Short mmCIF file of C-alpha atoms and ligand atoms in Angstrom, two decimals:
data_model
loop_
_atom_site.label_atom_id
_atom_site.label_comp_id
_atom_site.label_asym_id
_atom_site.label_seq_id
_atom_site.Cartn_x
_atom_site.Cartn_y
_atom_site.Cartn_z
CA UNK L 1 -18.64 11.49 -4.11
CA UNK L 2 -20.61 9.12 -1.79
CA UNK L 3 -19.19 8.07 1.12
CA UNK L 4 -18.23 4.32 1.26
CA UNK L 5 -20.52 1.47 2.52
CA UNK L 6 -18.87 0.77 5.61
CA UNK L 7 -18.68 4.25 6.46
CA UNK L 8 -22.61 4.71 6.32
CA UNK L 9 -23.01 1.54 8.36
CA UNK L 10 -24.53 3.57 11.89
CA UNK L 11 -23.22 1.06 14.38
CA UNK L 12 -19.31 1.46 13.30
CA UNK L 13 -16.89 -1.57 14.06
CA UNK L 14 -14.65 0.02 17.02
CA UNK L 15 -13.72 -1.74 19.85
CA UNK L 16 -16.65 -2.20 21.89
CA UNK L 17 -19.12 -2.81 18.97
CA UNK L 18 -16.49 -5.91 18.33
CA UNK L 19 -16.90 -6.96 22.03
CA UNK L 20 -20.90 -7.05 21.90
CA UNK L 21 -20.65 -8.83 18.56
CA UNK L 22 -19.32 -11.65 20.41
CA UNK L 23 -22.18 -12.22 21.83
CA UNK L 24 -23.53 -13.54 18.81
CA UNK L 25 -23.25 -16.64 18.24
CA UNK L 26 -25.21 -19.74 15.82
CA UNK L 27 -27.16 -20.70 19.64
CA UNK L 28 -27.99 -17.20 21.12
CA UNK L 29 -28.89 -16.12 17.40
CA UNK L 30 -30.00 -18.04 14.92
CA UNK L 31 -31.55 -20.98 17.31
CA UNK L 32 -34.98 -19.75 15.37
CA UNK L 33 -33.53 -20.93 12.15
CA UNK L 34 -30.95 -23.96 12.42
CA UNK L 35 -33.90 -26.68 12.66
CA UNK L 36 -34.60 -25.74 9.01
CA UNK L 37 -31.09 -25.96 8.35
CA UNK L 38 -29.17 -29.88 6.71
CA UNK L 39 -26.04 -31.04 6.60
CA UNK L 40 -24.69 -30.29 2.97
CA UNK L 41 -26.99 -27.10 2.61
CA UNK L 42 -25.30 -24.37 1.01
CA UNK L 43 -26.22 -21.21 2.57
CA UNK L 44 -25.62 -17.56 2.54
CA UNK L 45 -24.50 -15.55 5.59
CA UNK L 46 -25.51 -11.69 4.00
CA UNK L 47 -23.88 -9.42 6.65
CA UNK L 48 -21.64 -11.39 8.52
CA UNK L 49 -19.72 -8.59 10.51
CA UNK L 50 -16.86 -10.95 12.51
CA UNK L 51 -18.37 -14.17 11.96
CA UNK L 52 -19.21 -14.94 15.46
CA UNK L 53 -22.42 -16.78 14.31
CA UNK L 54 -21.38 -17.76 10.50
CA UNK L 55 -19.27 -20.40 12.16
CA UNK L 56 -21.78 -22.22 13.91
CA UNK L 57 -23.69 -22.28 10.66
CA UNK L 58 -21.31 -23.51 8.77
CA UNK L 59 -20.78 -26.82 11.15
CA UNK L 60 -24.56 -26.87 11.00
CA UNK L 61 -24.27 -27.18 6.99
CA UNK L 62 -21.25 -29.25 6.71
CA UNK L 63 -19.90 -30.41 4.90
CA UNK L 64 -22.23 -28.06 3.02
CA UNK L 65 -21.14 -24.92 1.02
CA UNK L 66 -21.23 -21.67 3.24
CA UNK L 67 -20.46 -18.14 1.79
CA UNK L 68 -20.54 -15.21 4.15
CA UNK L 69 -20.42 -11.22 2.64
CA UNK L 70 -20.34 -8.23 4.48
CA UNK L 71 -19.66 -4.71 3.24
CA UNK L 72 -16.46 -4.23 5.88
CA UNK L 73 -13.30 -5.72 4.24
CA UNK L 74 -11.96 -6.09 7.85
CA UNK L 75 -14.80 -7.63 8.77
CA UNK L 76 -14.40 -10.26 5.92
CA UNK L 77 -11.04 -10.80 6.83
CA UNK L 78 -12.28 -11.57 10.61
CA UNK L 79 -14.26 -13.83 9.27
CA UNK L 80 -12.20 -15.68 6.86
CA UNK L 81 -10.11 -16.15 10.12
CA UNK L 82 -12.92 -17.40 12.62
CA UNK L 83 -13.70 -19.97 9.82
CA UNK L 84 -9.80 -21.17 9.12
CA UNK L 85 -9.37 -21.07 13.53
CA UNK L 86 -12.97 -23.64 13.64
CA UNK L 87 -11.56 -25.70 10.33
CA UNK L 88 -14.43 -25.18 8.45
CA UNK L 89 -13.37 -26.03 4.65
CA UNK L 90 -15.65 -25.21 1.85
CA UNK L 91 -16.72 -21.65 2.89
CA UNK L 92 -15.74 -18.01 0.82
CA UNK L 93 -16.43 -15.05 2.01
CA UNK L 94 -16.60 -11.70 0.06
CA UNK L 95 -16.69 -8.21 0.32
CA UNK L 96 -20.29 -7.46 -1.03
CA UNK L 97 -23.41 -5.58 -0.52
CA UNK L 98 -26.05 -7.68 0.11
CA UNK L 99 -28.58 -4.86 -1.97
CA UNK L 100 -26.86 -6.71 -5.27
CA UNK L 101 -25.40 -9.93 -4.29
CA UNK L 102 -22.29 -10.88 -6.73
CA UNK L 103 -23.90 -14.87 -6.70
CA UNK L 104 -26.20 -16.44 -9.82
CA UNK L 105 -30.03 -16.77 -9.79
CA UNK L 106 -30.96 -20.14 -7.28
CA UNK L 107 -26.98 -20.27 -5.38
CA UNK L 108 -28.41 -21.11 -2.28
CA UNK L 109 -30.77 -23.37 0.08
CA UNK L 110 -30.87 -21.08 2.38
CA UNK L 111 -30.48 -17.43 3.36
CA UNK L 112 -29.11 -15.53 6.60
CA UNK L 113 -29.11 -12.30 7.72
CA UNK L 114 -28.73 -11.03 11.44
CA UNK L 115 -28.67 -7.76 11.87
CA UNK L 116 -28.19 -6.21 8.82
CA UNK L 117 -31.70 -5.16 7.42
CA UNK L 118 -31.87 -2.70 10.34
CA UNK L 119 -29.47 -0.49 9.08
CA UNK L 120 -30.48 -0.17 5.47
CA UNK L 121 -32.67 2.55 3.99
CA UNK L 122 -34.01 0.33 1.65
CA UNK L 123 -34.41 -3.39 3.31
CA UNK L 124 -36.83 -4.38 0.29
CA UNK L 125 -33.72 -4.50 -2.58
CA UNK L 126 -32.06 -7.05 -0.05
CA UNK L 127 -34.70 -9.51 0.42
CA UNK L 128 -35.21 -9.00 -3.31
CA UNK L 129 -31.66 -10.48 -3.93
CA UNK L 130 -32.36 -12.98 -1.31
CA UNK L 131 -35.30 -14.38 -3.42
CA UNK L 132 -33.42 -14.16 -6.51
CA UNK L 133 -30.06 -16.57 -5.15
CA UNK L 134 -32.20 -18.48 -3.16
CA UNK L 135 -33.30 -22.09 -5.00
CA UNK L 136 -36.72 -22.66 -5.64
CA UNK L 137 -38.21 -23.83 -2.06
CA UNK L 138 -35.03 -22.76 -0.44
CA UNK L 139 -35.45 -20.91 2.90
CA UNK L 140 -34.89 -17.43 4.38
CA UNK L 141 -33.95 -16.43 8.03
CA UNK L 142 -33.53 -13.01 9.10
CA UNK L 143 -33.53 -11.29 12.78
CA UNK L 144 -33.57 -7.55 13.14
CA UNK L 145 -34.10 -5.34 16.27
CA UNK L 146 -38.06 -4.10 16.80
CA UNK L 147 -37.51 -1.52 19.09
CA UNK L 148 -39.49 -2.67 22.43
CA UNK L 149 -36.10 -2.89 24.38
CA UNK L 150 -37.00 -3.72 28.23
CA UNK L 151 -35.20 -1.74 31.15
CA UNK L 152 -36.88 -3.00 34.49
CA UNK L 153 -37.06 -0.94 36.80
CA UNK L 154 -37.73 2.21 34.54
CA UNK L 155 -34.23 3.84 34.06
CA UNK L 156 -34.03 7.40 32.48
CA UNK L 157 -30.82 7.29 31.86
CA UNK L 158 -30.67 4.00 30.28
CA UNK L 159 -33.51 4.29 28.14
CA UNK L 160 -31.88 7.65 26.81
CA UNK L 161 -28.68 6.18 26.07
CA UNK L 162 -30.97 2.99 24.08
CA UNK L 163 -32.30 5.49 21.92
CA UNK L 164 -28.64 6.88 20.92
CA UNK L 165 -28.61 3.80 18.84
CA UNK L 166 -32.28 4.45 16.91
CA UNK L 167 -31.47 8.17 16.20
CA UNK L 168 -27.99 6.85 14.65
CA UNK L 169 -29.41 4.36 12.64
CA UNK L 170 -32.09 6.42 11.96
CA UNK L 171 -29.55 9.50 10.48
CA UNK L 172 -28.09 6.56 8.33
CA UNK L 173 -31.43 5.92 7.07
CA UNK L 174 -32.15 2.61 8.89
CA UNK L 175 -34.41 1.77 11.24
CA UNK L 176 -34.17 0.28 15.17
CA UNK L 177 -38.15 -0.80 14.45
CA UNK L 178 -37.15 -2.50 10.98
CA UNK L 179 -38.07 -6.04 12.60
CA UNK L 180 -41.65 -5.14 13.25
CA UNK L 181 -41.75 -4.74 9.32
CA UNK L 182 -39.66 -8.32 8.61
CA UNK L 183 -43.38 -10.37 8.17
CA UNK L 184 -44.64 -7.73 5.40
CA UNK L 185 -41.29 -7.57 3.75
CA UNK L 186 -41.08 -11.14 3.10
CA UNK L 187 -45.03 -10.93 1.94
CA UNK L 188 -44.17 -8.39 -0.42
CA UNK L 189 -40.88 -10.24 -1.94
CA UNK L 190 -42.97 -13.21 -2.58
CA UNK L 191 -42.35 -15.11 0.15
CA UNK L 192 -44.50 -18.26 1.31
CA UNK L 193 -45.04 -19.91 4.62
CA UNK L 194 -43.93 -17.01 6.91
CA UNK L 195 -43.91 -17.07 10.34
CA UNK L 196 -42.43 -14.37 12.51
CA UNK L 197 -41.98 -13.94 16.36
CA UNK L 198 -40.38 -11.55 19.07
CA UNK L 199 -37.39 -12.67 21.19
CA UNK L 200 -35.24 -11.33 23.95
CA UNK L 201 -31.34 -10.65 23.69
CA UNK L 202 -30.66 -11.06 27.46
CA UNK L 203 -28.31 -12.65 30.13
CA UNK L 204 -29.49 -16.04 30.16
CA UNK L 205 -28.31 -16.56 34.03
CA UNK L 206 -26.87 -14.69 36.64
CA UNK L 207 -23.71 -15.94 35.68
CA UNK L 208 -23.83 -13.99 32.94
CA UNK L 209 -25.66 -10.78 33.78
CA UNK L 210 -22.42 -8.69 34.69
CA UNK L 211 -20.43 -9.73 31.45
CA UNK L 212 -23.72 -8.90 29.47
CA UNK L 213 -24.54 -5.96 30.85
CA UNK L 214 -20.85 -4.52 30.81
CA UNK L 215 -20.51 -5.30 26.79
CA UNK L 216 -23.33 -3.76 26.25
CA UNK L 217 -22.72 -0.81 28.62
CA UNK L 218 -19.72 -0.18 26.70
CA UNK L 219 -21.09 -0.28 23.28
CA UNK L 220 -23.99 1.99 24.24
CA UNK L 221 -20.94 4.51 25.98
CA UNK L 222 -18.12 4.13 23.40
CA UNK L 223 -17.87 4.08 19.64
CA UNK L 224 -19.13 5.72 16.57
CA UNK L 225 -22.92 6.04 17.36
CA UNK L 226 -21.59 8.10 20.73
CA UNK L 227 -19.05 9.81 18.69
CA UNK L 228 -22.58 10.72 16.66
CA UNK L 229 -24.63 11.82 19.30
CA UNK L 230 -21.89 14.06 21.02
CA UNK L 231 -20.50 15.83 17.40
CA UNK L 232 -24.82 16.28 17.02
CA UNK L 233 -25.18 17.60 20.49
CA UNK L 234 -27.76 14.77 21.13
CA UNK L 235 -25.50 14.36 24.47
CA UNK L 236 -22.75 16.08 26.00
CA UNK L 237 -19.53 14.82 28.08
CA UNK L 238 -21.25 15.67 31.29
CA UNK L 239 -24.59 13.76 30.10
CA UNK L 240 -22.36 10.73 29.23
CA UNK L 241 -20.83 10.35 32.48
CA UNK L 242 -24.23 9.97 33.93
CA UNK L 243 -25.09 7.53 31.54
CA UNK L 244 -21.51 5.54 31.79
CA UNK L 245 -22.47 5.48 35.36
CA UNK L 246 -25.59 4.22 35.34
CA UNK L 247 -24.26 1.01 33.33
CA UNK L 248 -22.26 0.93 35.79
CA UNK L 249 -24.93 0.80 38.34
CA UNK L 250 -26.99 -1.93 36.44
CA UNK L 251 -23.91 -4.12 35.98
CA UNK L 252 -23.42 -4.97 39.76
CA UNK L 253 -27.14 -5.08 40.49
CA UNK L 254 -28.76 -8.13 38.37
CA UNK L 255 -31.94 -7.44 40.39
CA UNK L 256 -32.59 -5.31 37.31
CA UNK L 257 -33.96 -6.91 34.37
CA UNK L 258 -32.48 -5.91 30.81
CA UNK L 259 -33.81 -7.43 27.45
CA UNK L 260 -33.47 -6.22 23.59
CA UNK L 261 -36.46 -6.88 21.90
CA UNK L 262 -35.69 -8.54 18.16
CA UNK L 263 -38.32 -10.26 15.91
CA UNK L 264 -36.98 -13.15 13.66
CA UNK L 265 -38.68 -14.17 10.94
CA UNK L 266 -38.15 -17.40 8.28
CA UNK L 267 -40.06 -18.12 4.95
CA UNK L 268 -39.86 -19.84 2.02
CA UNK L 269 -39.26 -19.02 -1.54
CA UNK L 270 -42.34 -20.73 -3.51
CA UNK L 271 -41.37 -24.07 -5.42
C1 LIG N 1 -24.61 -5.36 13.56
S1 LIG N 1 -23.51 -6.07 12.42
C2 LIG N 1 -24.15 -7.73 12.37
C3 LIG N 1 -23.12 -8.75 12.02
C4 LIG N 1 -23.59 -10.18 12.19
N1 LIG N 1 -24.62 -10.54 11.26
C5 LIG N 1 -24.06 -10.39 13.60
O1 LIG N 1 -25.26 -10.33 13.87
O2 LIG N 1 -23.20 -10.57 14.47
C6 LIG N 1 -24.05 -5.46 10.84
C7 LIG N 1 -23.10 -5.81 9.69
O3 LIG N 1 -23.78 -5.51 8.46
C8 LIG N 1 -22.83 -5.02 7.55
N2 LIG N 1 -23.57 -4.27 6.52
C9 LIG N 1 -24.28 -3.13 6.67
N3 LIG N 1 -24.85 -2.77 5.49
C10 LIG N 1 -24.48 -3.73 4.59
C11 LIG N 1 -24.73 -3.93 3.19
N4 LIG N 1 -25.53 -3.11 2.51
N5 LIG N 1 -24.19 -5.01 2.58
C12 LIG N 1 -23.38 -5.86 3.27
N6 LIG N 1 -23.12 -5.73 4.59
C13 LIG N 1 -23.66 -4.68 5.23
C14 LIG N 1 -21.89 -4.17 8.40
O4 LIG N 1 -20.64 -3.99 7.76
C15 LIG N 1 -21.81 -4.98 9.68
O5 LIG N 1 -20.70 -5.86 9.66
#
């Protein structure tokens, strides 16, 4: 029997994966996409996970139609909530997988997906199904991890805890380097007027560097990818401490410099 959707999803939804999620939001996010984006749009959010950054799109659309899918049932109950708690009416959100999307042919004006492709063995049936619900001249925005994360100074320990992440995705069949591959993707599915470009997930001031840095210390020490690495002897317990420490380390010292590379990419589906 194969094993559930969710279940093959690498990243897993525990605790600390939740906290970093929050980080997400319409303005860290999807700033690369919104100024295509009207009021009264309807749009698809494919891969929602909590809805941290389907809420700011659906104020950007209102009072537009907004439908949000994720292959988590908790997470599309998180998000039914987020939407209720920001009083954004005419939005539905299913439990779906985005590789054969439960809408009609032309739905939507627009597409979404944030960080979603990276985890799929076979990104090319979802932007398939993206062309296919999108309208005629509707438009496509995706963001995926490429793999060129940024530790300054050089930190071993660090880096080696980064690339937990890659060889989980990786044994899931994804790919941490799937946003190098977003441009030719899009070519392929048919897509016109494409235009992709690298950005930085950072803290944006110093403000914000410890609270950044100790989210994502957490998710890269906690949760199912390190539950992964450990039962595959990729790490031990020993190994892990020195790598919990060292987040530890960065956190109170923003004199470091700490940056995940992503590429986001928009398009168009041909009139
Ligand atoms: C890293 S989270 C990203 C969530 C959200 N887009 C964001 O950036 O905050 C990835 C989400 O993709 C969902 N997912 C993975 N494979 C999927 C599939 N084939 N169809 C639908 N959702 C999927 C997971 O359940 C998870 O909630």
């Amino acid at each position: 029997m194969s094993a559930r959707l969710d279940e093959r999803y690498a990243a897993g939804y525990e605790a600390s994966m939740q906290q970093y999620l929050k980080l997400h939001t319409v303005e860290r996010c999807a700033g690369f996409f919104t100024p295509l984006l009207r009021s009264g749009m309807s749009l698809l959010d494919a891969g929602c996970g909590p809805g941290t950054i389907t809420v700011g799109l659906a104020r950007v659309i209102a009072p537009g139609r907004l439908v949000a899918l994720d292959a988590s049932e908790d997470e599309v109950h998180k998000t039914r909530r987020a939407l209720e708690l920001a009083g954004c009416v005419s939005t539905q959100v299913d439990v779906g997988d985005i590789r054969s999307l439960p809408f009609e042919d032309g739905s939507f004006d627009a597409v979404f997906s944030h960080a979603v492709l990276d985890y799929l063995p076979d990104p090319s049936r979802a932007i398939e199904e993206f062309g296919r619900v999108l309208k005629p001249g509707g438009v496509i925005g995706l963001r995926s991890v490429s793999g060129g994360d940024l530790i300054s100074p050089s930190n071993e320990l660090i880096e080696e805890s980064l690339l937990l992440f890659h060889r989980a995705a990786a044994a899931q069949g994804g790919d941490f380097t799937r946003g190098r591959l977003l441009g030719q993707l899009l070519k392929d599915g048919g897509f016109e007027r494409i235009f992709a470009r690298p950005s930085y997930e950072r803290a944006e001031s110093p403000e914000e560097w410890e609270g950044f840095c100790r989210v994502v210390g957490d998710a890269y020490t906690s949760g199912r990818v390190v539950e992964l690495a450990l039962s595959k002897g990729w790490l031990d317990e020993s190994r892990l401490a020195e790598i919990t420490e060292a987040w530890d380390r960065l956190v109170s010292d923003p004199s470091n410099c700490l940056g995940f590379s992503w590429i986001e990419a928009v398009a168009f589906k041909p009139v």
